[in-house]
Amino acid sequence: MRKHFDYLSLFGEEKKPETLEEKIARIEQALADKDAEITQLKADKEGLEKKVNSLKVDGLVKKVEPTKQSEPEEIEFDFDM
């Protein structure tokens, strides 16, 4: 029977077999990390939705003031030179 070649052994690092408990612990940690990431993303999404809604409300509530038109300047010409 041929032994599987381990590339890590080329660099002096030997990979020890992982026990079932270690695998379970690693998977549970990964799941906990992903759950925390999902919770954070949901909170960020909720915050952004509130911000967008407040901007929409501000846009609807605020009335845009018409621009003030300046009165035309009266120019006086002096032809009595």
PDB file of C-alpha atoms in Angstrom:
ATOM      1  CA  MET A   1       0.000   0.000   0.000  1.00  0.00           C
ATOM      2  CA  ARG A   2       1.342   3.395  -0.980  1.00  0.00           C
ATOM      3  CA  LYS A   3       1.482   6.146   1.641  1.00  0.00           C
ATOM      4  CA  HIS A   4      -0.053   9.494   0.717  1.00  0.00           C
ATOM      5  CA  PHE A   5       2.667  12.074   0.103  1.00  0.00           C
ATOM      6  CA  ASP A   6       2.514  14.972   2.561  1.00  0.00           C
ATOM      7  CA  TYR A   7       3.905  18.205   1.127  1.00  0.00           C
ATOM      8  CA  LEU A   8       4.192  19.770   4.587  1.00  0.00           C
ATOM      9  CA  SER A   9       6.829  17.200   5.469  1.00  0.00           C
ATOM     10  CA  LEU A  10       9.076  18.776   2.816  1.00  0.00           C
ATOM     11  CA  PHE A  11       9.347  21.872   4.979  1.00  0.00           C
ATOM     12  CA  GLY A  12       9.932  20.041   8.229  1.00  0.00           C
ATOM     13  CA  GLU A  13       6.352  20.422   9.415  1.00  0.00           C
ATOM     14  CA  GLU A  14       4.507  17.267  10.093  1.00  0.00           C
ATOM     15  CA  LYS A  15       0.756  17.358  10.133  1.00  0.00           C
ATOM     16  CA  LYS A  16      -0.660  15.433  13.047  1.00  0.00           C
ATOM     17  CA  PRO A  17      -4.007  13.758  12.577  1.00  0.00           C
ATOM     18  CA  GLU A  18      -6.890  15.757  13.970  1.00  0.00           C
ATOM     19  CA  THR A  19      -9.045  14.061  16.565  1.00  0.00           C
ATOM     20  CA  LEU A  20     -12.804  14.074  16.335  1.00  0.00           C
ATOM     21  CA  GLU A  21     -13.064  16.424  19.329  1.00  0.00           C
ATOM     22  CA  GLU A  22     -10.643  18.879  17.693  1.00  0.00           C
ATOM     23  CA  LYS A  23     -12.643  18.793  14.468  1.00  0.00           C
ATOM     24  CA  ILE A  24     -15.877  19.424  16.354  1.00  0.00           C
ATOM     25  CA  ALA A  25     -14.293  22.288  18.316  1.00  0.00           C
ATOM     26  CA  ARG A  26     -12.914  23.825  15.109  1.00  0.00           C
ATOM     27  CA  ILE A  27     -16.296  23.587  13.372  1.00  0.00           C
ATOM     28  CA  GLU A  28     -18.152  25.016  16.382  1.00  0.00           C
ATOM     29  CA  GLN A  29     -15.700  27.929  16.514  1.00  0.00           C
ATOM     30  CA  ALA A  30     -16.179  28.593  12.798  1.00  0.00           C
ATOM     31  CA  LEU A  31     -19.964  28.532  13.258  1.00  0.00           C
ATOM     32  CA  ALA A  32     -19.743  30.922  16.215  1.00  0.00           C
ATOM     33  CA  ASP A  33     -17.564  33.285  14.163  1.00  0.00           C
ATOM     34  CA  LYS A  34     -20.032  33.212  11.264  1.00  0.00           C
ATOM     35  CA  ASP A  35     -22.984  33.779  13.627  1.00  0.00           C
ATOM     36  CA  ALA A  36     -21.217  36.820  15.075  1.00  0.00           C
ATOM     37  CA  GLU A  37     -20.496  38.115  11.578  1.00  0.00           C
ATOM     38  CA  ILE A  38     -24.136  37.628  10.531  1.00  0.00           C
ATOM     39  CA  THR A  39     -25.356  39.438  13.652  1.00  0.00           C
ATOM     40  CA  GLN A  40     -22.999  42.344  12.949  1.00  0.00           C
ATOM     41  CA  LEU A  41     -24.094  42.559   9.305  1.00  0.00           C
ATOM     42  CA  LYS A  42     -27.776  42.549  10.312  1.00  0.00           C
ATOM     43  CA  ALA A  43     -27.127  45.379  12.779  1.00  0.00           C
ATOM     44  CA  ASP A  44     -25.245  47.331  10.104  1.00  0.00           C
ATOM     45  CA  LYS A  45     -28.084  46.751   7.630  1.00  0.00           C
ATOM     46  CA  GLU A  46     -30.672  47.936  10.149  1.00  0.00           C
ATOM     47  CA  GLY A  47     -28.644  51.064  10.867  1.00  0.00           C
ATOM     48  CA  LEU A  48     -28.286  51.821   7.162  1.00  0.00           C
ATOM     49  CA  GLU A  49     -32.012  51.269   6.562  1.00  0.00           C
ATOM     50  CA  LYS A  50     -32.836  53.732   9.346  1.00  0.00           C
ATOM     51  CA  LYS A  51     -30.421  56.252   7.854  1.00  0.00           C
ATOM     52  CA  VAL A  52     -31.937  55.889   4.370  1.00  0.00           C
ATOM     53  CA  ASN A  53     -35.470  56.193   5.738  1.00  0.00           C
ATOM     54  CA  SER A  54     -34.589  59.325   7.699  1.00  0.00           C
ATOM     55  CA  LEU A  55     -33.036  60.842   4.573  1.00  0.00           C
ATOM     56  CA  LYS A  56     -36.188  60.027   2.603  1.00  0.00           C
ATOM     57  CA  VAL A  57     -38.366  61.606   5.293  1.00  0.00           C
ATOM     58  CA  ASP A  58     -36.119  64.664   5.454  1.00  0.00           C
ATOM     59  CA  GLY A  59     -36.379  65.017   1.696  1.00  0.00           C
ATOM     60  CA  LEU A  60     -40.163  64.804   1.788  1.00  0.00           C
ATOM     61  CA  VAL A  61     -40.633  67.081   4.796  1.00  0.00           C
ATOM     62  CA  LYS A  62     -38.245  69.847   3.887  1.00  0.00           C
ATOM     63  CA  LYS A  63     -39.596  72.297   1.430  1.00  0.00           C
ATOM     64  CA  VAL A  64     -37.115  73.621  -0.989  1.00  0.00           C
ATOM     65  CA  GLU A  65     -37.129  77.373  -0.846  1.00  0.00           C
ATOM     66  CA  PRO A  66     -37.355  78.945  -4.248  1.00  0.00           C
ATOM     67  CA  THR A  67     -34.255  80.797  -5.183  1.00  0.00           C
ATOM     68  CA  LYS A  68     -34.536  84.473  -4.576  1.00  0.00           C
ATOM     69  CA  GLN A  69     -34.411  86.361  -7.796  1.00  0.00           C
ATOM     70  CA  SER A  70     -32.394  89.459  -7.471  1.00  0.00           C
ATOM     71  CA  GLU A  71     -34.067  92.617  -8.632  1.00  0.00           C
ATOM     72  CA  PRO A  72     -32.732  93.796 -11.921  1.00  0.00           C
ATOM     73  CA  GLU A  73     -30.178  96.510 -11.495  1.00  0.00           C
ATOM     74  CA  GLU A  74     -31.138  99.841 -12.881  1.00  0.00           C
ATOM     75  CA  ILE A  75     -28.369 101.235 -14.946  1.00  0.00           C
ATOM     76  CA  GLU A  76     -28.329 104.961 -15.470  1.00  0.00           C
ATOM     77  CA  PHE A  77     -26.590 106.322 -18.474  1.00  0.00           C
ATOM     78  CA  ASP A  78     -25.259 109.841 -18.382  1.00  0.00           C
ATOM     79  CA  PHE A  79     -25.197 111.206 -21.901  1.00  0.00           C
ATOM     80  CA  ASP A  80     -24.360 114.776 -20.881  1.00  0.00           C
ATOM     81  CA  MET A  81     -20.654 114.387 -21.210  1.00  0.00           C
TER      82      MET A  81
END
